[in-house]
Short mmCIF file of C-alpha atoms in Angstrom, two decimals:
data_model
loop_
_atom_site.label_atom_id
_atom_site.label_comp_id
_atom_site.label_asym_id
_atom_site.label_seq_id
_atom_site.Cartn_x
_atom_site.Cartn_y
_atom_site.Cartn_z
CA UNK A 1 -58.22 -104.87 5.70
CA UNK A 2 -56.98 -107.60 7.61
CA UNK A 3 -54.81 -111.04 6.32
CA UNK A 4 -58.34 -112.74 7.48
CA UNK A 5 -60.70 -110.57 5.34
CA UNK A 6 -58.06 -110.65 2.41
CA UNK A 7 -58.43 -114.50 2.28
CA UNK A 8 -62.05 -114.62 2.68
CA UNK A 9 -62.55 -112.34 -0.07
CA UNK A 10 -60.11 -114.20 -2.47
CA UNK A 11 -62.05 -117.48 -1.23
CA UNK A 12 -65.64 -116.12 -2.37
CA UNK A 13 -64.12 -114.79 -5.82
CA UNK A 14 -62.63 -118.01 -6.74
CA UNK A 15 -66.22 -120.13 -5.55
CA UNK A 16 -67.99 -117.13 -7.68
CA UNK A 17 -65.02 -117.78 -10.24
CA UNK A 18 -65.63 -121.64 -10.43
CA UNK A 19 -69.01 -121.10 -10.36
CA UNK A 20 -69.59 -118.77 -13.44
CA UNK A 21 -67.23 -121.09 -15.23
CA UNK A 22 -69.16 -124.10 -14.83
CA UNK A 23 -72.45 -122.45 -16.07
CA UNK A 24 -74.21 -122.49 -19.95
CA UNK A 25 -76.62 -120.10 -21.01
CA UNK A 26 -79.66 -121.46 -21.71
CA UNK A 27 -83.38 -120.66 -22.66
CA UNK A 28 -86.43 -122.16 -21.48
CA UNK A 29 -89.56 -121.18 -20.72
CA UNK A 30 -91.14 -121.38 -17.17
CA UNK A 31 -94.85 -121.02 -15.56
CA UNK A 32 -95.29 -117.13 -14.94
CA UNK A 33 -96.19 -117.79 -11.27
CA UNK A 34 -92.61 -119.58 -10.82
CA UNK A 35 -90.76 -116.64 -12.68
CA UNK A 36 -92.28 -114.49 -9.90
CA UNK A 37 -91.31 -116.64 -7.01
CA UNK A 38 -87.62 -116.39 -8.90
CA UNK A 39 -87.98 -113.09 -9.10
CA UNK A 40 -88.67 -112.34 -5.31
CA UNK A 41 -86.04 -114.61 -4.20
CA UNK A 42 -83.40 -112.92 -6.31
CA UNK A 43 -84.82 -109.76 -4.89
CA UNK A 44 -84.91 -110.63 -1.52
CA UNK A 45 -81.15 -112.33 -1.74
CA UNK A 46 -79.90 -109.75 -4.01
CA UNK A 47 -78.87 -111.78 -6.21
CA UNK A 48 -78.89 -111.83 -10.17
CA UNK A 49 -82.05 -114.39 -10.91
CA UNK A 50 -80.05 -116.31 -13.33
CA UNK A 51 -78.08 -117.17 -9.66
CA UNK A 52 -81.02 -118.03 -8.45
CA UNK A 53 -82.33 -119.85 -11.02
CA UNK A 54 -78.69 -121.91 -11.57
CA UNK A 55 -78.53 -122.90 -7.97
CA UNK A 56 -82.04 -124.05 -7.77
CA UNK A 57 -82.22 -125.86 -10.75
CA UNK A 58 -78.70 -127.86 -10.18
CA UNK A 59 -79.86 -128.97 -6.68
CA UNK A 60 -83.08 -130.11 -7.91
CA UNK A 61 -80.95 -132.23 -10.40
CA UNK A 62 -78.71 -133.47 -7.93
CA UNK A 63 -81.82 -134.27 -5.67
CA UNK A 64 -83.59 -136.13 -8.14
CA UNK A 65 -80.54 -138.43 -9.09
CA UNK A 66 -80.36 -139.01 -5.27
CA UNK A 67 -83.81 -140.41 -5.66
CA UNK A 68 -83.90 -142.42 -9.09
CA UNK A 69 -84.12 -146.13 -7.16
CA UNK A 70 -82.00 -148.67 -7.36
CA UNK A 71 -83.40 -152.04 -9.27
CA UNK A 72 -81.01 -155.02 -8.82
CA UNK A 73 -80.54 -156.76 -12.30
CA UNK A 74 -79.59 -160.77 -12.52
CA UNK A 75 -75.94 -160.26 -13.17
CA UNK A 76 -73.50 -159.57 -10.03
CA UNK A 77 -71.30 -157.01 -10.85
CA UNK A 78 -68.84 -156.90 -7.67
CA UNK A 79 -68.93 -158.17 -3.69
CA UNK A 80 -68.89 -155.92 -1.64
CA UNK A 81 -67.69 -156.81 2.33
CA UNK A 82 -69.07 -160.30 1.31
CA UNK A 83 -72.41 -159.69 -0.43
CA UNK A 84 -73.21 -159.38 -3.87
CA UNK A 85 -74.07 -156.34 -5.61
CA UNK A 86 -75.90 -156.86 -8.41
CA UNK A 87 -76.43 -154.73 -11.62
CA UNK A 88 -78.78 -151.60 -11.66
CA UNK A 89 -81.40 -152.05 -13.95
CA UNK A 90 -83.13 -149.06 -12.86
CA UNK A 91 -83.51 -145.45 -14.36
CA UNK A 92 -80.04 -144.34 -13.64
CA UNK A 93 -77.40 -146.31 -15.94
CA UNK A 94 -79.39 -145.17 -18.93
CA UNK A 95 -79.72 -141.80 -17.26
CA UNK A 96 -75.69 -141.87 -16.62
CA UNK A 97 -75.10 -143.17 -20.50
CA UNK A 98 -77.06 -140.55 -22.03
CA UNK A 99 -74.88 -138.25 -20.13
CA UNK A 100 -72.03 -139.83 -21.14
CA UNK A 101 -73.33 -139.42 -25.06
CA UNK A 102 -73.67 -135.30 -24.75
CA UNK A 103 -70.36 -134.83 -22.97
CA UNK A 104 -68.15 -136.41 -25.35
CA UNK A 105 -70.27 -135.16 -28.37
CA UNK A 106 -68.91 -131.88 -27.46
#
């Protein structure tokens, strides 16, 4: 085995490392349909479905906070290259405090 291969490997176990870390078990309950599709893709990838189920779950997350829009508020908050950003009175500041609640209640 090869300096390369060595350093690829170590490089996947510490991404699978930082990865497993990161996680929480959790229960929930899912549509029986879905828990098939999971199922086959774990199958098909062997991979564990609690992988599959992680990954897909924390990109849809990450997707929909991409996508929670952006409502400008009265009060500016900064300029920015000469234009003024005003506060977000949208979904996401309330989304970001309620975060912010759970993390340091732990």
């Amino acid at each position: 085995m090869g300096n390369e291969s060595l350093s690829r490997l170590l490089n996947e176990w510490e991404n699978r490392a930082r990865t497993i870390n990161g996680r929480k078990e959790e229960t929930l309950s899912i549509y029986q349909c879905d828990s098939v599709k999971l199922e086959a893709l774990a199958m098909m990838y062997k991979l564990p479905k609690a992988d599959v189920v992680a990954t897909l779950l924390h990109e849809a997350l990450n997707e929909l906070e991409a996508k929670m829009p952006y409502v400008p508020g009265n009060k500016v908050i900064r300029i920015e290259d000469g234009e003024e950003i005003y506060e977000d009175k949208g979904p996401m500041p309330r989304y970001l405090a309620e975060q912010k609640k759970l993390i340091s209640a732990t």
